[in-house]
Amino acid sequence: MTTTYSIGDLAREFARDVVAPQARTHDQSGEFPIEICRQAWELGLMNIHIPEAFGGLDLTSLDGCLIAEELSAACSGIYTAIEANVLAEAPLIHAASDEQKKQWLTPMTTEFRLASYAVTEPDAGSDVSGIKTRAVRHGDEYVITGNKMWITGAGRASWFFVLAYTDPAARYQGMSGFVVPADLEGVGIGKKEDNMGQRASDTRGVTFQEVRIPVANRIGPEGAGWPIAMSAFDHTRPPVAAGAVGVAR
């Protein structure tokens, strides 16, 4: 009888040999596990859902849940740091054009990079319709202004997926999604929050003060941001539950 070496086996070994021995140190210090993330990237435990056409492994949601359970059993904070890319990339996988995927997703597979999903705001957590961030179009650009809060991996991100209102009067149908490079003028990264748990995860506020981006950075049509953002949650919430199983285990 032959046995198949699975992504779950790889994650279990990585959790046992790399994550678990360093978990206590990172939890006590709050230091971001950058080298552990780099090792996870090298092994193929990050960016797992990017399609093969753009350099990824095109793995399934079940594969993501297997990884989540194993890594979280060793340290859910370190797992969260590793997982942040998946959430940031999900809207692009679902709704970006091939040209946008090549621009933003392929580099994630060719070199070690991190990205963040910037939707939550001080007054808008689960109630996403309460966001106040605006994106106003001026010709071939959008100008983004607003504040995001509790953004996972923000201090290490090379770019953000940002949800903003392009037409506040339309409520859910007036939101649009954008890719915003972290190094643009007007992007401000706040202090690292001292989390009650998952202290290895980098959680911060992010401000956008009249940040200019090209229209080409909009993901999907104007006004399609809400279903795009929610589709990302459809694929990233199951691993949260699987991670909780790992913690309980």
XYZ file of N, CA, C and O in Angstrom, residues 30-34 81 84-85 112-118 148-160 182-183 187-193 200-208:
184
model
N 6.420 39.541 20.965
C 5.622 40.207 19.944
C 6.387 40.448 18.660
O 5.882 41.114 17.747
N 7.584 39.914 18.565
C 8.405 40.108 17.365
C 7.780 39.406 16.165
O 7.358 38.257 16.245
N 7.725 40.104 15.045
C 7.138 39.525 13.844
C 8.035 38.396 13.335
O 9.251 38.560 13.216
N 7.446 37.240 12.991
C 8.243 36.066 12.610
C 8.655 36.091 11.140
O 8.319 35.201 10.355
N 9.419 37.092 10.770
C 9.733 37.312 9.358
C 10.479 36.136 8.743
O 10.186 35.719 7.611
N 0.286 35.460 10.753
C 1.271 36.219 9.984
C 1.481 35.601 8.609
O 1.627 36.307 7.599
N -1.871 36.027 6.198
C -2.328 37.355 5.759
C -2.298 37.504 4.245
O -3.189 38.139 3.658
N -1.288 36.946 3.590
C -1.210 37.049 2.136
C -2.429 36.461 1.451
O -2.912 36.993 0.452
N 9.961 36.755 -2.050
C 9.246 36.794 -0.776
C 8.690 38.189 -0.535
O 9.434 39.161 -0.400
N 7.365 38.277 -0.494
C 6.676 39.541 -0.248
C 5.458 39.274 0.630
O 4.918 38.172 0.645
N 5.005 40.332 1.305
C 3.801 40.247 2.124
C 2.801 41.303 1.665
O 3.185 42.343 1.110
N 1.531 41.026 1.867
C 0.476 41.958 1.500
C -0.615 41.898 2.555
O -0.692 40.949 3.344
N -1.491 42.922 2.580
C -2.525 43.003 3.615
C -3.874 43.389 3.024
O -3.958 44.052 1.991
N -4.900 42.984 3.747
C -6.298 43.232 3.381
C -6.801 44.360 4.272
O -6.942 44.175 5.488
N -7.051 45.526 3.693
C -7.391 46.714 4.475
C -8.855 47.088 4.257
O -9.184 47.878 3.367
N -7.948 52.962 8.138
C -8.220 51.552 8.378
C -7.621 51.165 9.729
O -6.680 51.794 10.209
N -8.168 50.125 10.341
C -7.745 49.767 11.699
C -7.659 48.258 11.839
O -8.400 47.526 11.209
N -6.746 47.810 12.706
C -6.543 46.385 13.017
C -6.233 45.587 11.750
O -6.803 44.521 11.516
N -5.317 46.118 10.961
C -4.975 45.482 9.688
C -3.807 44.517 9.906
O -2.708 44.917 10.294
N -4.061 43.254 9.638
C -3.067 42.204 9.861
C -1.913 42.329 8.869
O -2.136 42.415 7.662
N -0.711 42.346 9.405
C 0.491 42.405 8.570
C 0.800 43.765 7.991
O 1.677 43.892 7.132
N 0.120 44.807 8.456
C 0.243 46.128 7.829
C 1.668 46.669 7.834
O 2.101 47.314 6.881
N 2.398 46.405 8.908
C 3.745 46.953 9.008
C 4.757 46.292 8.094
O 5.874 46.793 7.925
N 4.366 45.183 7.474
C 5.282 44.434 6.600
C 4.771 44.349 5.166
O 5.444 43.788 4.308
N 3.601 44.882 4.903
C 2.966 44.717 3.599
C 3.645 45.535 2.514
O 4.045 46.674 2.733
N 3.737 44.950 1.337
C 4.228 45.688 0.170
C 3.075 46.367 -0.564
O 3.274 47.351 -1.274
N 1.855 45.827 -0.394
C 0.662 46.467 -0.941
C -0.561 46.062 -0.128
O -0.518 45.083 0.616
N -1.617 46.854 -0.296
C -2.879 46.611 0.404
C -4.014 46.435 -0.603
O -4.054 47.126 -1.629
N 2.224 50.067 -0.628
C 2.458 50.607 0.712
C 3.427 51.781 0.718
O 3.449 52.549 1.684
N 4.232 51.924 -0.334
C 5.254 52.971 -0.320
C 4.802 54.271 -0.988
O 5.611 55.184 -1.183
N 0.476 57.238 2.421
C 0.159 56.018 3.165
C 0.911 56.049 4.490
O 2.146 56.158 4.522
N 0.180 55.991 5.595
C 0.797 56.033 6.918
C 0.519 54.761 7.692
O -0.619 54.290 7.740
N 1.565 54.204 8.280
C 1.449 52.960 9.039
C 1.520 53.279 10.525
O 2.472 53.917 10.992
N 0.503 52.845 11.280
C 0.439 53.140 12.706
C 1.303 52.225 13.553
O 2.023 51.358 13.043
N 1.228 52.408 14.863
C 2.031 51.598 15.790
C 1.486 50.175 15.849
O 0.304 49.929 15.613
N 2.347 49.253 16.191
C 1.944 47.862 16.348
C 1.081 47.735 17.599
O 1.457 48.203 18.674
N -0.088 47.111 17.446
C -0.968 46.891 18.581
C -0.437 45.752 19.459
O 0.146 44.786 18.966
N 2.411 37.452 17.839
C 3.405 37.447 16.767
C 2.868 38.102 15.500
O 3.630 38.483 14.616
N 1.556 38.232 15.415
C 0.944 38.859 14.249
C 1.078 40.378 14.334
O 0.878 40.970 15.388
N 1.390 41.000 13.214
C 1.574 42.448 13.150
C 0.227 43.112 12.849
O -0.292 42.999 11.749
N -0.352 43.781 13.840
C -1.673 44.398 13.696
C -1.543 45.903 13.881
O -1.075 46.347 14.929
N -1.976 46.682 12.896
C -1.779 48.140 12.949
C -2.928 48.874 12.263
O -3.685 48.300 11.486
N -2.978 50.173 12.530
C -3.837 51.060 11.759
C -3.089 51.543 10.531
O -1.853 51.598 10.510
N -3.835 51.887 9.488
C -3.253 52.421 8.251
C -4.073 53.633 7.834
O -5.308 53.568 7.794
N -3.403 54.735 7.545
C -4.094 55.933 7.083
C -3.754 56.206 5.628
O -2.632 55.959 5.171
N -4.749 56.707 4.921
C -4.570 57.093 3.515
C -4.952 58.559 3.398
O -6.123 58.917 3.560
